[in-house]
Short mmCIF file of C-alpha atoms in Angstrom, two decimals:
data_model
loop_
_atom_site.label_atom_id
_atom_site.label_comp_id
_atom_site.label_asym_id
_atom_site.label_seq_id
_atom_site.Cartn_x
_atom_site.Cartn_y
_atom_site.Cartn_z
CA UNK A 223 16.97 51.80 -2.78
CA UNK A 224 20.18 54.12 -2.20
CA UNK A 225 21.11 56.63 -4.51
CA UNK A 226 24.39 55.39 -6.47
CA UNK A 227 27.18 57.62 -5.25
CA UNK A 228 29.61 59.30 -7.65
CA UNK A 229 33.37 60.54 -7.81
CA UNK A 230 35.33 62.74 -9.86
CA UNK A 231 38.84 62.82 -10.61
CA UNK A 232 39.93 65.34 -12.29
CA UNK A 233 43.07 64.20 -14.34
CA UNK A 234 44.43 61.16 -15.68
CA UNK A 235 48.07 60.50 -14.44
CA UNK A 236 49.80 58.64 -11.75
CA UNK A 237 47.55 59.91 -8.84
CA UNK A 238 44.36 59.93 -10.38
CA UNK A 239 44.84 56.02 -11.87
CA UNK A 240 45.92 54.95 -8.28
CA UNK A 241 42.73 56.85 -7.21
CA UNK A 242 40.38 55.82 -9.15
CA UNK A 243 41.67 51.56 -8.81
CA UNK A 244 41.42 51.76 -4.85
CA UNK A 245 38.87 53.50 -5.11
CA UNK A 246 36.94 50.88 -7.20
CA UNK A 247 38.07 48.06 -5.10
CA UNK A 248 36.06 49.31 -2.07
CA UNK A 249 33.58 50.56 -3.07
CA UNK A 250 32.59 47.95 -6.61
CA UNK A 251 28.79 50.28 -6.89
CA UNK A 252 30.73 53.68 -7.18
CA UNK A 253 30.37 55.70 -10.01
CA UNK A 254 33.99 56.59 -10.58
CA UNK A 255 35.22 59.22 -13.47
CA UNK A 256 38.41 60.36 -14.19
CA UNK A 257 38.87 63.53 -16.11
CA UNK A 258 41.70 64.52 -17.88
CA UNK A 259 42.49 68.28 -20.07
CA UNK A 260 44.94 66.55 -22.92
CA UNK A 261 43.97 63.31 -25.63
CA UNK A 262 46.77 61.09 -23.87
CA UNK A 263 46.20 59.37 -20.24
CA UNK A 264 49.49 58.78 -18.26
CA UNK A 265 52.02 60.75 -20.48
CA UNK A 266 54.22 61.34 -17.44
CA UNK A 267 53.90 57.85 -15.74
CA UNK A 268 55.06 56.77 -20.32
CA UNK A 269 57.83 58.68 -20.22
CA UNK A 270 59.36 58.86 -16.91
CA UNK A 271 63.03 57.15 -15.54
CA UNK A 272 64.22 57.34 -19.05
CA UNK A 273 61.39 55.51 -19.75
CA UNK A 274 61.41 52.97 -17.38
CA UNK A 275 59.47 54.23 -14.63
CA UNK A 276 61.10 54.69 -11.30
CA UNK A 277 57.70 53.56 -9.40
CA UNK A 278 59.38 54.19 -5.79
CA UNK A 279 62.12 53.79 -4.09
CA UNK A 280 63.28 51.99 -0.97
CA UNK A 281 64.49 54.64 1.77
CA UNK A 282 66.83 52.44 2.48
CA UNK A 283 69.66 55.78 3.53
CA UNK A 284 66.97 57.03 4.16
CA UNK A 285 67.53 58.49 8.14
CA UNK A 286 65.10 62.01 8.05
CA UNK A 287 62.10 62.10 5.33
CA UNK A 288 63.40 65.76 5.25
CA UNK A 289 66.20 64.67 2.79
CA UNK A 290 64.33 63.48 -0.08
CA UNK A 291 61.03 65.35 0.61
CA UNK A 292 62.06 69.53 0.97
CA UNK A 293 57.63 69.97 1.22
CA UNK A 294 55.59 67.55 2.64
CA UNK A 295 57.55 65.12 4.53
CA UNK A 296 55.98 65.79 7.83
CA UNK A 297 52.20 64.43 5.90
CA UNK A 298 54.02 62.34 3.79
CA UNK A 299 55.68 61.07 7.67
CA UNK A 300 52.21 60.37 8.91
CA UNK A 301 50.33 59.09 5.57
CA UNK A 302 53.57 56.08 5.51
CA UNK A 303 52.45 55.06 8.05
CA UNK A 304 49.43 53.13 6.22
CA UNK A 305 50.49 53.20 3.28
CA UNK A 306 54.07 53.08 2.72
CA UNK A 307 57.07 52.09 -0.45
CA UNK A 308 56.40 48.40 0.98
CA UNK A 309 52.79 48.71 0.36
CA UNK A 310 53.31 50.10 -2.93
CA UNK A 311 55.81 47.12 -4.08
CA UNK A 312 53.49 44.33 -2.47
CA UNK A 313 50.60 46.79 -4.38
CA UNK A 314 51.89 46.10 -7.77
CA UNK A 315 53.08 42.44 -7.64
CA UNK A 316 49.94 41.71 -6.81
CA UNK A 317 48.34 42.43 -9.52
CA UNK A 318 51.10 40.68 -11.15
CA UNK A 319 53.54 43.30 -12.13
CA UNK A 320 57.34 42.22 -10.92
CA UNK A 321 59.36 45.04 -8.99
CA UNK A 322 63.75 45.41 -8.88
CA UNK A 323 65.59 47.64 -6.71
CA UNK A 324 68.40 48.18 -8.55
CA UNK A 325 72.37 49.27 -5.91
CA UNK A 326 71.11 53.13 -6.12
CA UNK A 327 67.76 51.71 -3.71
CA UNK A 328 65.82 53.27 -7.01
CA UNK A 329 62.65 50.46 -8.16
CA UNK A 330 61.45 49.62 -11.14
CA UNK A 331 58.93 47.52 -13.19
CA UNK A 332 61.57 43.87 -13.42
CA UNK A 333 60.58 44.63 -17.36
CA UNK A 334 62.79 48.33 -17.23
CA UNK A 335 59.35 49.59 -19.02
CA UNK A 336 57.11 52.25 -18.19
CA UNK A 337 54.48 51.07 -20.31
CA UNK A 338 54.18 48.06 -17.90
CA UNK A 339 52.68 50.24 -15.97
CA UNK A 340 51.30 52.01 -18.24
CA UNK A 341 48.89 49.36 -19.12
CA UNK A 342 48.37 48.13 -15.93
CA UNK A 343 46.79 51.29 -14.36
CA UNK A 344 44.71 50.99 -18.58
CA UNK A 345 43.61 47.00 -17.48
CA UNK A 346 42.49 47.91 -14.03
CA UNK A 347 40.42 50.89 -15.03
CA UNK A 348 38.76 48.98 -17.90
CA UNK A 349 38.14 45.89 -15.18
CA UNK A 350 36.50 47.55 -12.84
CA UNK A 351 34.51 49.48 -14.41
CA UNK A 352 36.48 53.01 -14.94
CA UNK A 353 35.23 55.02 -17.04
CA UNK A 354 37.84 57.13 -18.72
CA UNK A 355 37.04 60.53 -20.46
CA UNK A 356 39.85 62.88 -22.51
CA UNK A 357 40.28 66.11 -23.55
CA UNK A 358 37.80 67.23 -21.28
CA UNK A 359 38.55 70.85 -19.51
CA UNK A 360 37.61 71.48 -16.37
CA UNK A 361 37.09 75.09 -15.70
CA UNK A 362 35.25 75.22 -12.43
CA UNK A 363 33.90 73.02 -10.18
CA UNK A 364 30.39 73.67 -9.88
CA UNK A 365 30.45 71.97 -13.97
CA UNK A 366 30.44 69.00 -11.52
CA UNK A 367 27.91 69.94 -8.75
CA UNK A 368 26.18 65.79 -9.82
CA UNK A 369 28.55 64.32 -7.79
CA UNK A 370 29.44 63.11 -4.37
CA UNK A 371 33.19 63.42 -4.27
CA UNK A 372 35.29 65.56 -6.03
CA UNK A 373 39.33 64.71 -6.63
CA UNK A 374 42.09 66.47 -7.66
CA UNK A 375 45.18 64.60 -8.64
CA UNK A 376 45.45 67.50 -11.73
CA UNK A 377 49.42 67.48 -11.13
CA UNK A 378 52.18 70.29 -10.93
CA UNK A 379 51.24 73.54 -12.79
CA UNK A 380 53.34 75.99 -13.88
CA UNK A 381 51.12 79.38 -12.09
CA UNK A 382 49.25 80.04 -9.58
CA UNK A 383 46.85 81.50 -11.23
CA UNK A 384 46.29 77.43 -12.72
CA UNK A 385 44.67 76.69 -9.58
CA UNK A 386 42.93 79.62 -8.82
CA UNK A 387 39.48 77.57 -9.78
CA UNK A 388 40.05 75.62 -6.99
CA UNK A 389 39.36 78.35 -4.34
CA UNK A 390 41.37 77.07 -2.02
CA UNK A 391 44.44 78.64 -0.40
CA UNK A 392 47.45 78.60 -2.75
CA UNK A 393 51.55 78.80 -2.31
CA UNK A 394 52.57 79.62 -5.24
CA UNK A 395 54.41 76.91 -8.16
CA UNK A 396 57.55 76.88 -8.15
CA UNK A 397 60.37 74.76 -10.45
CA UNK A 398 62.03 72.08 -8.81
CA UNK A 399 64.87 69.27 -10.11
CA UNK A 400 66.02 70.99 -12.47
CA UNK A 401 69.99 71.38 -13.66
CA UNK A 402 72.24 74.62 -13.17
CA UNK A 403 72.79 76.78 -16.77
CA UNK A 404 76.99 77.93 -15.90
CA UNK A 405 78.18 80.24 -18.24
CA UNK A 406 81.71 78.23 -18.62
CA UNK A 407 83.13 77.33 -21.88
CA UNK A 408 86.04 75.59 -20.67
CA UNK A 409 83.22 73.43 -17.94
CA UNK A 410 81.10 72.96 -20.85
CA UNK A 411 84.05 70.98 -23.09
CA UNK A 412 83.99 67.79 -20.24
CA UNK A 413 80.77 67.38 -21.48
CA UNK A 414 79.92 63.75 -20.45
CA UNK A 415 82.44 63.76 -17.52
CA UNK A 416 80.10 62.50 -14.13
CA UNK A 417 81.80 62.61 -10.60
CA UNK A 418 80.38 60.09 -8.63
CA UNK A 419 81.12 61.71 -5.32
CA UNK A 420 80.19 64.61 -5.12
CA UNK A 421 78.89 67.48 -3.00
CA UNK A 422 77.21 70.62 -3.51
CA UNK A 423 76.37 73.92 -1.65
CA UNK A 424 75.22 77.38 -2.57
CA UNK A 425 77.35 79.55 -0.55
CA UNK A 426 75.64 80.96 2.40
CA UNK A 427 73.29 78.44 2.51
CA UNK A 428 72.33 75.76 4.45
CA UNK A 429 71.33 73.19 1.43
CA UNK A 430 74.09 71.01 0.11
CA UNK A 431 73.72 67.70 -1.40
CA UNK A 432 75.56 64.62 -2.58
CA UNK A 433 75.64 62.57 -5.25
CA UNK A 434 76.71 62.27 -8.54
CA UNK A 435 77.28 65.19 -11.07
CA UNK A 436 77.02 64.95 -14.84
CA UNK A 437 78.72 67.84 -17.18
CA UNK A 438 76.60 68.79 -18.93
CA UNK A 439 77.15 71.04 -22.52
CA UNK A 440 74.91 73.99 -20.58
CA UNK A 441 76.68 73.50 -17.09
CA UNK A 442 75.18 70.65 -14.67
CA UNK A 443 73.38 68.03 -14.03
CA UNK A 444 73.20 64.81 -12.37
CA UNK A 445 71.44 63.74 -9.27
CA UNK A 446 73.58 65.89 -7.17
CA UNK A 447 72.26 68.80 -9.10
CA UNK A 448 68.73 67.95 -9.32
CA UNK A 449 68.21 67.30 -5.67
CA UNK A 450 69.98 71.11 -5.58
CA UNK A 451 67.62 72.34 -7.17
CA UNK A 452 64.67 70.24 -5.06
CA UNK A 453 66.50 71.44 -1.65
CA UNK A 454 66.84 75.81 -2.71
CA UNK A 455 64.03 75.70 -5.27
CA UNK A 456 62.15 78.77 -3.56
CA UNK A 457 65.88 80.80 -2.75
CA UNK A 458 66.70 79.57 -6.58
CA UNK A 459 63.17 81.43 -7.33
CA UNK A 460 63.89 84.52 -5.83
CA UNK A 461 67.21 84.99 -7.14
CA UNK A 462 65.83 84.36 -10.64
CA UNK A 463 68.87 81.55 -11.13
CA UNK A 464 71.49 83.87 -10.38
CA UNK A 465 73.50 82.61 -6.71
CA UNK A 466 77.37 81.31 -6.63
CA UNK A 467 77.45 77.63 -5.81
CA UNK A 468 80.46 75.58 -4.27
CA UNK A 469 81.09 72.05 -5.46
CA UNK A 470 83.55 69.28 -3.94
CA UNK A 471 84.23 67.09 -6.42
CA UNK A 472 85.94 63.95 -4.40
CA UNK A 473 83.34 64.47 -1.48
CA UNK A 474 86.19 63.71 0.07
CA UNK A 475 87.46 66.13 3.08
CA UNK A 476 90.25 69.13 2.93
CA UNK A 477 92.91 67.08 4.60
CA UNK A 478 92.15 63.74 2.89
CA UNK A 479 92.70 65.71 -0.87
CA UNK A 480 96.07 66.34 0.68
CA UNK A 481 96.96 63.51 1.56
CA UNK A 482 96.21 62.78 -1.71
CA UNK A 483 98.47 65.34 -3.83
CA UNK A 484 101.11 64.51 -1.35
CA UNK A 485 101.39 60.71 -2.07
CA UNK A 486 101.11 61.17 -5.87
CA UNK A 487 104.11 64.08 -4.69
CA UNK A 488 105.56 60.86 -3.49
CA UNK A 489 105.07 58.61 -5.90
CA UNK A 490 105.60 59.18 -9.05
CA UNK A 491 107.37 63.55 -7.96
CA UNK A 492 108.89 63.11 -12.79
CA UNK A 493 105.62 63.16 -13.63
CA UNK A 494 103.74 66.36 -14.92
CA UNK A 495 100.49 67.42 -12.49
CA UNK A 496 98.48 66.87 -14.87
CA UNK A 497 99.24 63.29 -15.61
CA UNK A 498 98.21 61.63 -12.68
CA UNK A 499 93.95 61.51 -11.24
CA UNK A 500 94.33 61.76 -7.44
CA UNK A 501 91.16 60.34 -5.33
CA UNK A 502 89.52 59.13 -8.69
CA UNK A 503 88.43 62.20 -10.62
CA UNK A 504 88.68 62.28 -14.20
CA UNK A 505 92.08 62.79 -16.23
CA UNK A 506 89.38 64.81 -17.91
CA UNK A 507 87.92 66.65 -15.06
CA UNK A 508 91.24 67.36 -12.97
CA UNK A 509 93.37 68.08 -15.80
CA UNK A 510 91.07 71.02 -16.18
CA UNK A 511 90.97 72.00 -12.31
CA UNK A 512 94.69 71.82 -12.20
CA UNK A 513 94.64 74.20 -14.31
CA UNK A 514 92.14 76.37 -13.31
CA UNK A 515 94.20 76.61 -10.19
CA UNK A 516 98.02 76.70 -10.90
CA UNK A 517 97.34 77.61 -14.47
CA UNK A 518 100.61 77.12 -17.05
CA UNK A 519 102.40 75.43 -14.07
CA UNK A 520 100.00 72.41 -14.31
CA UNK A 521 100.86 71.70 -18.04
CA UNK A 522 104.69 72.30 -17.31
CA UNK A 523 106.00 71.36 -13.91
CA UNK A 524 106.96 67.72 -12.51
CA UNK A 525 104.43 66.75 -9.25
CA UNK A 526 107.52 67.40 -7.20
CA UNK A 527 108.34 70.97 -7.60
CA UNK A 528 104.49 71.44 -6.43
CA UNK A 529 104.87 74.25 -3.39
CA UNK A 530 103.38 74.51 -0.88
CA UNK A 531 101.30 78.07 -2.11
CA UNK A 532 100.36 75.64 -5.20
CA UNK A 533 99.35 72.06 -3.48
CA UNK A 534 97.23 74.75 -1.27
CA UNK A 535 95.14 75.43 -4.49
CA UNK A 536 95.39 71.97 -6.43
CA UNK A 537 93.02 71.39 -3.08
CA UNK A 538 90.97 74.10 -3.14
CA UNK A 539 89.95 73.23 -6.44
CA UNK A 540 88.73 69.64 -5.41
CA UNK A 541 86.50 70.24 -2.37
CA UNK A 542 85.32 74.31 -3.06
CA UNK A 543 85.28 74.81 -6.67
CA UNK A 544 83.66 78.09 -7.29
CA UNK A 545 81.35 79.09 -9.54
CA UNK A 546 78.25 81.14 -10.66
CA UNK A 547 74.80 79.11 -12.07
CA UNK A 548 73.38 81.16 -14.21
CA UNK A 549 70.62 80.14 -14.45
CA UNK A 550 68.03 76.71 -15.31
CA UNK A 551 68.98 74.21 -18.12
CA UNK A 552 68.02 75.58 -21.48
CA UNK A 553 65.71 72.65 -22.22
CA UNK A 554 63.51 74.25 -19.09
CA UNK A 555 61.48 70.63 -19.10
CA UNK A 556 61.35 70.51 -15.28
CA UNK A 557 59.19 67.38 -14.59
CA UNK A 558 58.52 68.81 -10.31
CA UNK A 559 56.68 72.31 -9.64
CA UNK A 560 56.58 72.65 -5.54
CA UNK A 561 53.93 74.73 -4.35
CA UNK A 562 50.37 73.78 -4.91
CA UNK A 563 47.04 73.66 -2.85
CA UNK A 564 48.54 74.32 0.49
CA UNK A 565 48.73 71.65 3.39
CA UNK A 566 47.58 73.41 6.34
CA UNK A 567 44.29 73.85 4.32
CA UNK A 568 43.78 70.04 4.04
CA UNK A 569 42.29 67.26 5.99
CA UNK A 570 46.18 65.65 7.70
CA UNK A 571 44.37 62.31 7.82
CA UNK A 572 42.37 62.21 4.50
CA UNK A 573 43.45 65.44 1.94
CA UNK A 574 39.74 67.16 2.07
CA UNK A 575 39.59 70.64 1.97
CA UNK A 576 38.62 72.65 4.95
CA UNK A 577 36.94 75.09 3.52
CA UNK A 578 35.11 73.00 0.76
CA UNK A 579 33.94 69.62 1.99
CA UNK A 580 33.99 66.48 -0.70
CA UNK A 581 36.37 68.57 -2.05
CA UNK A 582 40.14 66.07 -2.03
CA UNK A 583 43.25 66.71 -3.46
CA UNK A 584 45.98 63.57 -4.46
CA UNK A 585 49.60 64.42 -5.86
CA UNK A 586 51.56 67.15 -6.88
CA UNK A 587 49.26 69.29 -7.53
CA UNK A 588 49.93 69.47 -3.62
CA UNK A 589 52.86 71.47 -2.39
CA UNK A 590 54.67 67.96 -2.00
CA UNK A 591 57.48 67.50 -4.01
CA UNK A 592 60.90 64.82 -3.96
CA UNK A 593 63.33 64.68 -5.03
CA UNK A 594 64.69 62.56 -7.92
CA UNK A 595 65.18 58.45 -7.41
CA UNK A 596 61.15 57.75 -7.26
CA UNK A 597 60.03 59.73 -4.25
CA UNK A 598 57.72 61.42 -6.42
CA UNK A 599 55.97 58.70 -7.85
CA UNK A 600 55.68 57.37 -3.74
CA UNK A 601 53.69 60.39 -2.97
CA UNK A 602 51.40 60.67 -5.14
CA UNK A 603 50.44 56.70 -4.75
CA UNK A 604 50.62 57.42 -0.48
CA UNK A 605 48.28 60.42 -1.53
CA UNK A 606 45.92 58.89 -3.60
CA UNK A 607 45.80 55.21 -1.27
CA UNK A 608 45.06 58.07 1.57
CA UNK A 609 42.36 60.44 -0.58
CA UNK A 610 40.62 56.51 -2.03
CA UNK A 611 40.08 55.15 1.55
CA UNK A 612 39.11 58.88 3.04
CA UNK A 613 36.43 58.70 0.85
CA UNK A 614 35.29 54.89 1.10
CA UNK A 615 35.24 55.72 5.08
CA UNK A 616 31.98 57.24 4.51
#
């Protein structure tokens, strides 16, 4: 009689459960165990997306995966041919979870409640007979010698030594997807202001991002900044999070902003500079920028009195505003790290270790990370599916 094969999945998060469910569905006779170090599983799923769980993205406006996966885009491009965002949508809906896409292309459960996803995973694991063990700290792969296949889905780790027990090639983990601290008290007073179409870049680097930018009591956040932090994760780390930052608050060209300001001058020559804002800038933000550019004249001068030099300064304040990043956000609650298991150390078709047979990796433990918007969960689903399919085919 054939011996029942056993698979241990180390890590009870999104990738771990998705891998276990897909593997058990393909191999009902296989013994599948999820081992989680913490006392609760799926905690990150539960609190993601503000408690709503941004399951994936429609990828509608994505022309190149490098836009949303600074690391791992080539590998994911290959794996998406087998299991992409459309397959994810179908997978969840076939199991009774309706999904909806927002105007920003982020995809959530129709319930707008992450517990819908958590409960699905827990119920499916129970239905399929997947064992879930919590409070289980694995310190050596040798502890699992009785298992035929080992799958590591422990998520991103902040320090490389936390991955050393895997005896694999490691790319040093560093934080990704964080907001910027900026030491500017006047900027902090604009807390809550949003520039919907901002662009941000780090001068001297070919790294820029676009999208809504939120001003906070410590500096800047929002999708525009989070994306830039992902693109420049390693450069920021190497610079100890001390780099210049340039912001275009409206995402328009210098000529377009100059034309808008000239139009304001013609239409409202008697009004004060700070009383009329161009290009859908909020009044608070425009006042701040105007005062920064032309100081007291901003609150005392009528628009019609602006000279050519003052107009140029106002344009520059809107399209090329200068700041200095003085660190990461004070709460430092990054959900994502870049780095982890080197992609060169795994088989790109199966995600099996090149140096240790029957050892597989899925999710953020790999050197794959995406920008905000459901892309990291998509990477977790795709890599977990790949491992499940690979083991099931043996």
